[in-house]
Short mmCIF file of C-alpha atoms and ligand atoms in Angstrom, two decimals:
data_model
loop_
_atom_site.label_atom_id
_atom_site.label_comp_id
_atom_site.label_asym_id
_atom_site.label_seq_id
_atom_site.Cartn_x
_atom_site.Cartn_y
_atom_site.Cartn_z
CA MET O 1 238.26 -9.17 -16.73
CA ASP O 2 239.76 -10.15 -13.41
CA SER O 3 241.47 -7.08 -12.15
CA PHE O 4 240.90 -3.36 -11.71
CA LYS O 5 244.12 -2.93 -13.73
CA ASP O 6 242.15 -3.86 -16.84
CA PHE O 7 240.09 -0.71 -16.37
CA ASN O 8 243.22 1.42 -16.81
CA ILE O 9 242.12 3.53 -13.89
CA SER O 10 244.21 6.34 -12.49
CA ASN O 11 246.75 5.59 -9.78
CA GLN O 12 244.76 7.69 -7.33
CA LEU O 13 241.68 5.53 -7.80
CA GLN O 14 243.77 2.36 -7.65
CA TYR O 15 245.31 3.43 -4.32
CA ALA O 16 241.85 4.06 -2.88
CA ILE O 17 240.68 0.64 -4.05
CA ASP O 18 243.79 -0.95 -2.55
CA ASP O 19 243.04 0.79 0.76
CA LEU O 20 239.52 -0.63 0.66
CA GLY O 21 240.99 -4.08 0.11
CA PHE O 22 238.99 -4.84 -3.03
CA GLU O 23 240.81 -7.39 -5.14
CA LYS O 24 238.74 -7.49 -8.27
CA PRO O 25 235.73 -5.77 -9.78
CA THR O 26 232.29 -7.30 -9.30
CA PRO O 27 230.36 -8.42 -12.43
CA ILE O 28 228.18 -5.28 -12.53
CA GLN O 29 231.33 -3.15 -12.24
CA VAL O 30 232.94 -4.99 -15.14
CA LYS O 31 229.85 -4.58 -17.31
CA SER O 32 229.10 -0.94 -16.50
CA PHE O 33 232.58 0.56 -16.68
CA SER O 34 233.10 0.90 -20.43
CA VAL O 35 229.45 1.78 -21.12
CA ILE O 36 229.52 4.67 -18.67
CA LEU O 37 232.91 5.83 -19.92
CA SER O 38 231.58 5.83 -23.48
CA GLY O 39 229.02 8.46 -22.50
CA LYS O 40 225.98 6.41 -23.54
CA ASP O 41 222.79 6.28 -21.52
CA MET O 42 222.74 3.16 -19.38
CA VAL O 43 220.20 1.14 -17.44
CA GLY O 44 221.72 -1.17 -14.83
CA ILE O 45 219.66 -3.94 -13.32
CA ALA O 46 221.35 -4.84 -10.07
CA GLN O 47 220.46 -5.19 -6.42
CA THR O 48 222.13 -3.71 -3.39
CA GLY O 49 225.13 -5.81 -2.49
CA THR O 50 226.31 -6.30 -6.06
CA GLY O 51 228.73 -3.36 -5.88
CA LYS O 52 226.47 -1.17 -8.03
CA THR O 53 227.46 2.08 -6.30
CA PHE O 54 231.11 1.71 -7.29
CA ALA O 55 229.95 0.49 -10.69
CA TYR O 56 228.84 4.04 -11.50
CA LEU O 57 231.27 5.94 -9.26
CA LEU O 58 234.42 4.38 -10.70
CA PRO O 59 234.00 5.54 -14.32
CA ILE O 60 232.56 8.88 -13.21
CA LEU O 61 235.51 9.61 -10.92
CA GLN O 62 237.95 8.29 -13.48
CA GLU O 63 236.76 10.93 -15.92
CA MET O 64 236.32 13.81 -13.54
CA LYS O 65 238.75 16.64 -14.06
CA PHE O 66 239.80 18.95 -11.28
CA SER O 67 237.66 22.07 -11.17
CA LYS O 68 236.92 25.01 -8.92
CA GLN O 69 233.55 25.58 -10.54
CA VAL O 70 230.68 26.18 -8.09
CA HIS O 71 227.92 24.39 -10.01
CA PRO O 72 227.97 20.60 -9.82
CA ARG O 73 228.70 18.43 -12.84
CA VAL O 74 227.33 15.13 -11.54
CA LEU O 75 223.94 14.61 -9.95
CA ILE O 76 223.15 11.37 -8.14
CA MET O 77 219.54 10.96 -7.03
CA VAL O 78 218.50 8.30 -4.52
CA PRO O 79 215.21 7.64 -2.73
CA THR O 80 216.20 7.97 0.94
CA ARG O 81 218.31 10.01 3.31
CA GLU O 82 220.14 6.85 4.41
CA LEU O 83 221.17 6.14 0.87
CA VAL O 84 222.38 9.73 0.37
CA LEU O 85 224.69 9.32 3.36
CA GLN O 86 225.85 5.91 2.17
CA VAL O 87 226.64 7.11 -1.35
CA VAL O 88 228.47 10.21 -0.09
CA GLU O 89 230.55 7.93 2.12
CA GLU O 90 231.42 5.74 -0.87
CA VAL O 91 232.36 8.79 -2.94
CA GLU O 92 234.64 9.93 -0.16
CA LYS O 93 236.29 6.54 0.16
CA LEU O 94 236.91 6.28 -3.53
CA SER O 95 238.09 9.86 -3.98
CA LYS O 96 240.46 9.72 -1.02
CA TYR O 97 243.44 10.64 -3.25
CA LEU O 98 241.49 12.85 -5.65
CA ASN O 99 240.41 16.44 -5.42
CA VAL O 100 236.67 15.92 -5.66
CA ARG O 101 234.04 17.82 -3.72
CA SER O 102 230.81 15.96 -2.94
CA ILE O 103 227.79 17.04 -0.91
CA GLY O 104 224.72 15.13 0.21
CA VAL O 105 221.36 16.88 0.49
CA TYR O 106 218.14 15.36 1.84
CA GLY O 107 214.89 16.33 3.51
CA GLY O 108 214.27 16.32 7.24
CA ALA O 109 217.51 18.19 7.96
CA ASN O 110 218.24 21.90 8.22
CA ILE O 111 218.03 23.38 4.73
CA ASN O 112 220.14 26.41 5.63
CA THR O 113 223.13 24.30 6.55
CA GLN O 114 222.78 22.49 3.23
CA ARG O 115 222.39 25.82 1.41
CA GLN O 116 225.66 27.05 2.84
CA ALA O 117 227.44 23.84 1.93
CA VAL O 118 226.12 23.93 -1.64
CA ALA O 119 227.09 27.60 -2.04
CA GLN O 120 230.71 26.61 -1.41
CA GLY O 121 230.62 24.66 -4.65
CA ALA O 122 230.64 20.94 -5.39
CA ASP O 123 231.50 18.53 -8.16
CA ILE O 124 229.02 15.83 -7.16
CA ILE O 125 225.64 16.34 -5.52
CA VAL O 126 223.95 13.31 -3.98
CA ALA O 127 220.30 14.09 -3.27
CA THR O 128 216.78 12.99 -2.58
CA PRO O 129 214.46 14.53 -5.21
CA GLY O 130 212.32 16.70 -2.90
CA ARG O 131 215.14 18.54 -1.16
CA LEU O 132 217.06 18.90 -4.40
CA TYR O 133 214.07 20.57 -6.02
CA ASP O 134 213.68 22.98 -3.08
CA LEU O 135 217.33 23.98 -3.32
CA VAL O 136 217.02 24.57 -7.03
CA LEU O 137 213.82 26.61 -6.71
CA SER O 138 215.40 28.80 -4.08
CA ARG O 139 218.26 29.36 -6.53
CA THR O 140 220.84 27.99 -4.15
CA LEU O 141 221.71 25.25 -6.55
CA GLN O 142 222.03 25.42 -10.32
CA LEU O 143 221.79 22.34 -12.48
CA LYS O 144 222.88 23.86 -15.78
CA SER O 145 226.35 22.30 -15.60
CA ILE O 146 225.18 18.73 -14.94
CA LYS O 147 226.84 16.40 -17.42
CA LYS O 148 225.89 13.11 -15.82
CA LEU O 149 222.70 12.13 -14.06
CA VAL O 150 222.56 8.95 -11.98
CA ILE O 151 219.27 7.71 -10.55
CA ASP O 152 219.85 4.89 -8.11
CA GLU O 153 217.17 2.48 -6.83
CA VAL O 154 214.75 3.93 -9.32
CA ASP O 155 212.17 1.18 -8.71
CA ILE O 156 211.90 2.20 -5.07
CA MET O 157 211.85 5.85 -6.08
CA LEU O 158 208.87 5.31 -8.38
CA ASP O 159 207.11 3.06 -5.91
CA LEU O 160 207.35 5.85 -3.36
CA GLY O 161 205.60 8.17 -5.80
CA PHE O 162 208.55 10.33 -6.91
CA ARG O 163 207.81 10.16 -10.64
CA PHE O 164 206.62 13.72 -11.01
CA GLN O 165 209.39 15.11 -8.86
CA LEU O 166 211.87 13.29 -11.08
CA ILE O 167 210.28 14.69 -14.22
CA ASN O 168 210.31 18.21 -12.78
CA ILE O 169 214.02 17.85 -12.16
CA PHE O 170 214.64 16.43 -15.66
CA GLU O 171 213.12 19.61 -17.07
CA LEU O 172 215.79 21.67 -15.32
CA LEU O 173 218.74 19.65 -16.53
CA PRO O 174 220.72 20.40 -19.68
CA GLU O 175 219.57 18.37 -22.66
CA ARG O 176 223.03 17.18 -23.42
CA ARG O 177 223.89 14.90 -20.58
CA GLN O 178 224.42 11.23 -19.84
CA ASN O 179 221.62 9.37 -18.05
CA ILE O 180 222.51 6.42 -15.87
CA MET O 181 219.92 4.48 -13.94
CA PHE O 182 220.06 1.55 -11.56
CA SER O 183 217.12 -0.54 -10.50
CA ALA O 184 216.90 -3.88 -8.75
CA THR O 185 213.66 -4.87 -10.39
CA MET O 186 212.20 -4.01 -13.72
CA THR O 187 208.66 -2.72 -13.35
CA ASP O 188 206.18 -1.17 -15.78
CA ASP O 189 206.82 2.21 -14.16
CA VAL O 190 210.60 1.93 -14.58
CA ASN O 191 210.14 0.86 -18.16
CA THR O 192 207.90 3.83 -18.92
CA LEU O 193 210.44 6.23 -17.47
CA ILE O 194 213.18 4.70 -19.62
CA GLN O 195 211.03 4.85 -22.76
CA ASP O 196 210.17 8.48 -22.10
CA PHE O 197 213.46 9.96 -21.08
CA PHE O 198 216.40 7.80 -22.06
CA ILE O 199 218.13 7.82 -25.40
CA THR O 200 218.80 4.32 -26.73
CA PRO O 201 220.21 3.15 -23.42
CA THR O 202 222.47 0.15 -23.07
CA THR O 203 221.04 -2.27 -20.54
CA VAL O 204 223.51 -3.96 -18.28
CA SER O 205 222.43 -6.55 -15.78
CA VAL O 206 223.76 -9.13 -13.47
CA ALA O 207 221.22 -11.44 -14.91
CA ILE O 208 219.18 -13.41 -12.53
CA SER O 209 219.50 -17.01 -13.49
CA GLY O 210 216.58 -18.43 -15.37
CA THR O 211 217.29 -21.77 -13.74
CA PRO O 212 214.92 -22.36 -10.87
CA LEU O 213 216.14 -24.17 -7.81
CA ASP O 214 215.43 -27.88 -7.82
CA ASN O 215 213.84 -27.79 -4.40
CA ILE O 216 211.05 -25.43 -5.46
CA SER O 217 207.94 -27.12 -6.81
CA GLN O 218 206.09 -24.86 -9.20
CA TYR O 219 202.41 -25.03 -10.09
CA CYS O 220 199.98 -22.75 -11.83
CA TYR O 221 196.24 -22.23 -11.97
CA SER O 222 194.31 -20.65 -14.80
CA VAL O 223 191.80 -18.34 -13.10
CA SER O 224 189.24 -16.05 -14.70
CA ASN O 225 189.63 -12.82 -12.72
CA PHE O 226 190.89 -11.06 -9.58
CA TYR O 227 188.06 -12.00 -7.22
CA THR O 228 188.08 -15.60 -8.39
CA LYS O 229 191.81 -15.64 -7.64
CA ALA O 230 190.93 -14.31 -4.18
CA ASN O 231 188.38 -17.13 -3.71
CA LEU O 232 190.99 -19.67 -4.77
CA LEU O 233 193.55 -18.26 -2.35
CA VAL O 234 191.05 -18.29 0.53
CA HIS O 235 190.23 -21.90 -0.31
CA LEU O 236 193.91 -22.91 -0.27
CA LEU O 237 194.75 -20.97 2.89
CA LYS O 238 192.09 -22.85 4.82
CA ASN O 239 194.61 -25.67 5.01
CA LYS O 240 196.58 -24.04 7.80
CA GLU O 241 198.96 -26.91 8.37
CA LEU O 242 200.16 -27.00 4.79
CA TYR O 243 200.06 -23.25 4.12
CA ASN O 244 201.90 -22.25 7.26
CA LYS O 245 204.08 -19.36 6.05
CA VAL O 246 202.85 -17.83 2.84
CA LEU O 247 204.26 -14.85 0.97
CA VAL O 248 201.75 -13.48 -1.55
CA PHE O 249 203.01 -11.23 -4.33
CA VAL O 250 200.89 -8.69 -6.16
CA SER O 251 202.16 -6.16 -8.65
CA ASN O 252 200.87 -2.93 -7.09
CA LYS O 253 199.53 -1.32 -3.93
CA ARG O 254 195.93 -1.18 -5.08
CA SER O 255 195.78 -4.92 -5.70
CA ALA O 256 197.53 -5.49 -2.37
CA ASP O 257 194.87 -3.52 -0.48
CA ARG O 258 192.05 -5.09 -2.46
CA LEU O 259 193.28 -8.60 -1.74
CA PHE O 260 193.96 -7.80 1.88
CA GLU O 261 190.33 -6.74 2.33
CA VAL O 262 189.11 -10.16 1.20
CA LEU O 263 191.65 -12.14 3.21
CA ASP O 264 191.19 -10.00 6.32
CA GLU O 265 187.49 -10.81 6.35
CA GLN O 266 188.26 -14.52 6.34
CA PHE O 267 191.41 -14.79 8.41
CA GLY O 268 191.75 -11.56 10.41
CA TYR O 269 194.98 -11.27 12.39
CA GLU O 270 196.62 -14.10 10.43
CA ILE O 271 197.09 -11.74 7.48
CA ALA O 272 199.28 -8.66 6.99
CA VAL O 273 200.01 -6.46 4.00
CA ILE O 274 203.01 -4.25 3.25
CA HIS O 275 203.50 -1.68 0.54
CA SER O 276 204.97 1.78 0.25
CA ASN O 277 201.85 3.59 1.51
CA LYS O 278 202.12 1.85 4.87
CA THR O 279 204.20 3.54 7.55
CA GLN O 280 207.70 2.29 8.15
CA ASN O 281 206.76 1.19 11.68
CA TYR O 282 203.81 -0.77 10.42
CA ARG O 283 205.98 -2.45 7.80
CA ILE O 284 208.68 -3.38 10.27
CA ARG O 285 206.14 -4.78 12.72
CA SER O 286 204.37 -6.75 9.98
CA ILE O 287 207.61 -8.32 8.81
CA GLU O 288 208.65 -9.19 12.36
CA ASN O 289 205.29 -10.80 13.08
CA PHE O 290 205.49 -12.79 9.88
CA ASN O 291 209.02 -13.90 10.66
CA LYS O 292 208.04 -15.05 14.12
CA GLY O 293 205.03 -16.91 12.78
CA LYS O 294 202.49 -14.60 14.42
CA THR O 295 200.98 -13.80 11.05
CA ARG O 296 200.70 -16.66 8.61
CA VAL O 297 200.28 -14.75 5.37
CA LEU O 298 202.08 -11.64 4.17
CA VAL O 299 200.82 -9.82 1.08
CA THR O 300 203.48 -7.68 -0.58
CA THR O 301 204.46 -5.86 -3.76
CA ASP O 302 207.65 -6.79 -5.64
CA VAL O 303 209.46 -3.61 -4.69
CA MET O 304 208.60 -3.79 -1.00
CA ALA O 305 209.73 -7.38 -0.73
CA ARG O 306 213.28 -6.42 -1.69
CA GLY O 307 215.85 -6.86 0.98
CA LEU O 308 213.47 -8.77 3.24
CA HIS O 309 215.16 -11.56 5.11
CA ILE O 310 212.51 -14.14 5.76
CA GLY O 311 213.22 -17.80 6.27
CA ASP O 312 211.16 -20.98 6.08
CA ILE O 313 208.54 -19.75 3.65
CA SER O 314 206.27 -22.67 2.82
CA HIS O 315 204.60 -21.08 -0.22
CA VAL O 316 205.15 -18.18 -2.55
CA VAL O 317 201.90 -17.21 -4.25
CA ASN O 318 202.15 -15.18 -7.43
CA PHE O 319 198.70 -13.65 -7.26
CA ASP O 320 199.48 -11.55 -10.34
CA THR O 321 201.66 -12.89 -13.12
CA PRO O 322 204.68 -10.57 -13.30
CA SER O 323 205.03 -8.93 -16.70
CA PHE O 324 208.82 -9.00 -16.37
CA PRO O 325 209.78 -12.67 -16.11
CA GLU O 326 212.86 -11.94 -13.98
CA ASN O 327 210.54 -10.78 -11.21
CA TYR O 328 209.06 -14.25 -11.08
CA MET O 329 212.53 -15.66 -10.45
CA HIS O 330 213.08 -13.14 -7.65
CA ARG O 331 209.74 -14.04 -6.13
CA ILE O 332 210.03 -17.81 -6.13
CA GLY O 333 213.61 -17.58 -4.85
CA ARG O 334 212.08 -16.52 -1.53
CA THR O 335 211.09 -20.09 -0.83
CA GLY O 336 213.11 -23.28 -1.03
CA ARG O 337 216.11 -21.67 0.60
CA ALA O 338 218.84 -23.52 2.46
CA GLU O 339 218.01 -26.97 1.17
CA GLN O 340 214.39 -26.73 2.29
CA GLU O 341 211.51 -27.66 0.07
CA GLY O 342 209.32 -24.82 -1.09
CA THR O 343 206.30 -24.42 -3.30
CA SER O 344 205.40 -21.68 -5.71
CA LEU O 345 201.93 -21.11 -7.10
CA LEU O 346 201.15 -18.87 -10.05
CA PHE O 347 197.63 -17.57 -10.74
CA TYR O 348 197.12 -16.32 -14.27
CA THR O 349 194.18 -14.96 -16.18
CA GLU O 350 193.73 -15.22 -19.91
CA LYS O 351 195.21 -11.75 -20.20
CA GLU O 352 198.28 -12.86 -18.26
CA GLN O 353 198.81 -16.00 -20.31
CA GLU O 354 201.51 -14.42 -22.47
CA ALA O 355 203.42 -13.21 -19.43
CA LYS O 356 203.24 -16.73 -18.01
CA GLU O 357 204.62 -18.14 -21.24
CA ALA O 358 207.44 -15.58 -21.16
CA ILE O 359 208.39 -16.93 -17.73
CA GLU O 360 208.37 -20.46 -19.10
CA VAL O 361 210.60 -19.38 -21.96
CA LEU O 362 213.04 -17.81 -19.51
CA MET O 363 213.17 -21.00 -17.42
CA ASP O 364 212.97 -23.27 -20.44
CA MET O 365 210.40 -25.38 -18.69
CA GLU O 366 206.66 -25.47 -18.32
CA ILE O 367 204.97 -24.87 -15.00
CA SER O 368 202.70 -27.78 -14.06
CA ARG O 369 199.10 -26.77 -14.27
CA ILE O 370 196.59 -27.72 -11.59
CA ASP O 371 192.92 -27.78 -12.53
CA PHE O 372 190.81 -25.06 -10.97
CA PRO O 373 189.05 -26.71 -8.00
CA GLU O 374 185.34 -27.25 -8.67
CA GLU O 375 184.34 -26.30 -5.14
CA VAL O 376 185.76 -22.77 -5.51
CA GLU O 377 183.24 -20.17 -6.58
CA VAL O 378 183.93 -18.34 -9.83
CA SER O 379 183.26 -14.68 -9.17
CA THR O 380 181.59 -12.36 -11.68
CA ARG O 381 182.71 -9.28 -9.78
CA LEU O 382 185.29 -7.26 -11.70
CA THR O 383 187.93 -4.80 -10.50
CA PRO O 384 187.99 -1.37 -12.21
CA ASN O 385 190.94 -2.62 -14.24
CA GLU O 386 189.04 -5.65 -15.44
CA GLN O 387 185.98 -3.71 -16.61
CA PRO O 388 185.76 -4.06 -20.37
CA ARG O 389 187.13 -1.07 -22.27
CA ASP O 390 187.11 -0.94 -26.00
CA ASP O 391 189.41 2.02 -26.58
CA GLU O 392 192.71 0.46 -25.54
CA PRO O 393 194.80 -1.89 -27.59
CA ARG O 394 196.37 -4.65 -25.57
CA SER O 395 199.96 -3.76 -24.97
CA ALA O 396 202.62 -4.87 -22.58
CA TYR O 397 204.04 -1.39 -22.46
CA LYS O 398 202.25 1.73 -21.40
CA LYS O 399 201.92 4.54 -23.90
CA ARG O 400 203.71 7.79 -23.39
CA ASP O 401 201.66 10.15 -21.24
CA GLU O 402 200.91 13.05 -23.57
CA SER O 403 199.86 15.26 -20.68
CA LEU O 404 203.49 15.54 -19.71
CA GLY O 405 204.04 17.95 -22.58
CA SER O 406 206.81 17.72 -25.07
CA GLY O 407 209.93 15.91 -24.02
CA PHE O 408 212.77 17.98 -22.75
CA HIS O 409 215.12 16.61 -25.30
CA GLU O 410 214.85 15.23 -28.75
CA LYS O 411 213.80 11.60 -28.63
CA SER O 412 216.00 8.98 -30.16
CA ASP O 413 214.75 7.24 -33.27
CA LYS O 414 213.89 4.20 -31.20
CA ASN O 415 211.85 6.20 -28.74
CA LYS O 416 210.05 8.04 -31.50
CA LYS O 417 208.55 4.79 -32.65
CA VAL O 418 204.87 4.36 -32.07
CA ASN O 419 204.04 1.31 -30.05
CA PRO O 420 201.98 -0.84 -32.37
CA GLY O 421 200.56 -2.83 -29.46
CA GLY O 422 200.25 -6.51 -30.07
CA SER O 423 202.03 -9.48 -28.82
CA TYR O 424 204.08 -9.46 -25.70
CA ARG O 425 205.43 -12.76 -26.86
CA ARG O 426 206.95 -11.01 -29.84
CA LEU O 427 208.85 -8.65 -27.57
CA ILE O 428 210.06 -11.51 -25.44
CA ALA O 429 211.13 -13.43 -28.49
CA ILE O 430 213.25 -10.49 -29.57
CA LYS O 431 214.66 -10.05 -26.10
CA TYR O 432 215.56 -13.64 -25.38
CA LYS O 433 216.02 -14.86 -28.90
CA LYS O 434 214.13 -17.92 -27.81
CA PRO O 435 211.30 -19.80 -29.52
CA LYS O 436 208.42 -17.58 -30.48
CA THR O 437 205.57 -19.85 -29.67
CA ARG O 438 204.93 -22.77 -27.46
CA GLY O 439 204.75 -24.87 -30.57
CA ASP O 440 208.24 -23.79 -31.51
CA LYS O 441 209.44 -24.45 -28.02
CA ASN O 442 208.23 -28.03 -28.07
CA TYR O 443 209.67 -28.37 -31.50
CA ASN O 444 213.02 -27.17 -30.18
CA LYS O 445 212.81 -29.50 -27.22
CA ARG O 446 212.13 -32.45 -29.43
CA ASN O 447 215.04 -31.49 -31.59
CA LYS O 448 217.32 -31.08 -28.61
CA LYS O 449 216.65 -34.64 -27.50
CA LYS O 450 217.59 -36.03 -30.86
P1 AMP S 501 226.46 -1.84 -3.22
O1 AMP S 501 225.86 -2.90 -4.08
O2 AMP S 501 226.91 -0.67 -3.99
O3 AMP S 501 225.52 -1.47 -2.09
O4 AMP S 501 227.80 -2.42 -2.54
C1 AMP S 501 227.79 -3.45 -1.60
C2 AMP S 501 229.12 -3.54 -0.83
O5 AMP S 501 230.13 -4.13 -1.65
C3 AMP S 501 229.66 -2.22 -0.34
O6 AMP S 501 229.91 -2.34 1.03
C4 AMP S 501 230.94 -2.02 -1.11
O7 AMP S 501 231.91 -1.38 -0.30
C5 AMP S 501 231.35 -3.43 -1.47
N1 AMP S 501 232.08 -3.53 -2.74
C6 AMP S 501 231.91 -2.78 -3.85
N2 AMP S 501 232.74 -3.15 -4.84
C7 AMP S 501 233.49 -4.19 -4.37
C8 AMP S 501 234.53 -5.01 -4.91
N3 AMP S 501 234.95 -4.85 -6.17
N4 AMP S 501 235.06 -5.97 -4.13
C9 AMP S 501 234.60 -6.14 -2.86
N5 AMP S 501 233.63 -5.40 -2.28
C10 AMP S 501 233.07 -4.44 -3.01
#
């Protein structure tokens, strides 16, 4: 599909697009349009810059009928005030020749002004969750007419701790509605939210290529536990000439802080950590210092690292093995940019072995393994997560949190299924339709060469 004409959009939308000077839809726009029009729940995996905002606005505006109704029909939730303003601006641009009323509401601004605006009536509300909830509780805003819910940048939203605010809002929405969600990265938290509240969603993504760049050398170490990984990292970082600009990825804030404690003791000012519990100023300063070479090592979570523009990274260290293989591709893509050579290291425990193999399946190559250095001490200290527990089956996906009460709408058949636990590899095999086991993979490779 090469042209907006293929969407059969209204003349009014086409004129607005012409005014914007857009010649053809972006890939995420092409993929999302018919799914959203069909009314199905949708999960879009796309980063900022892919045209994702218009990907959901186009079909929504295409369908929107003129109305004088006070209560909004479309709710778009985003994590920050800046994004509210940006999305409202995009709605305005696209609805230039349409009769659509949109309002942005967000915290940190006068609530009375927003109350008055909302009372005038709107078709589309763009909101941060906290302020939206306040407006609903004070009965200024009613959500009973919402037909479509869009949650944008949901990974950031969950990383900032908005899960319960989101769930509170879900409870106030009509059961019959379309859910649309966009996220740049797939995380366990995002996946849990989808499992709990979406009805057989169609996933649409501008797939990150599983083909790693040639100029990135990839190695992995099999390591027994968190603190042994920390010992290994300390050992490697002692070579300051080689490890001169190192980005270390961990999957959550707790691990980030825990690792920082160890590294800080050894290297002090050479190390910085960023995650969503750090203040914005601290984060900006840390990134600047890292960029300028003042700090040598930056520890970060996947979500926080999004949108960072950092050049000349010598090493990306995957301190945790990402459970979603695409995140590994995002991570290692931070090094080896602009023709430069880069190195990626992956530390995996026995528990993470399956996730590592899933990454290898995605790339269709094995990561070279380096033997664990003898001189590095193997730690017996365990993190709370690593303490043995005998009540939990091993599962890649978290179970539904029963404390949340009954769902606010009937679950789809798929979501009613009980997670049997078991092999992550099985899930990956279904997802990628690739070889199920390493044995199969080698078998396939051998066959390919024939
Ligand atoms: P987003 O990913 O939604 O943040 O969009 C990134 C930028 O791409 C925005 O400035 C949009 O105005 C622009 N954009 C969206 N769709 C198109 C398109 N089809 N062609 C060219 N630019 C676009």
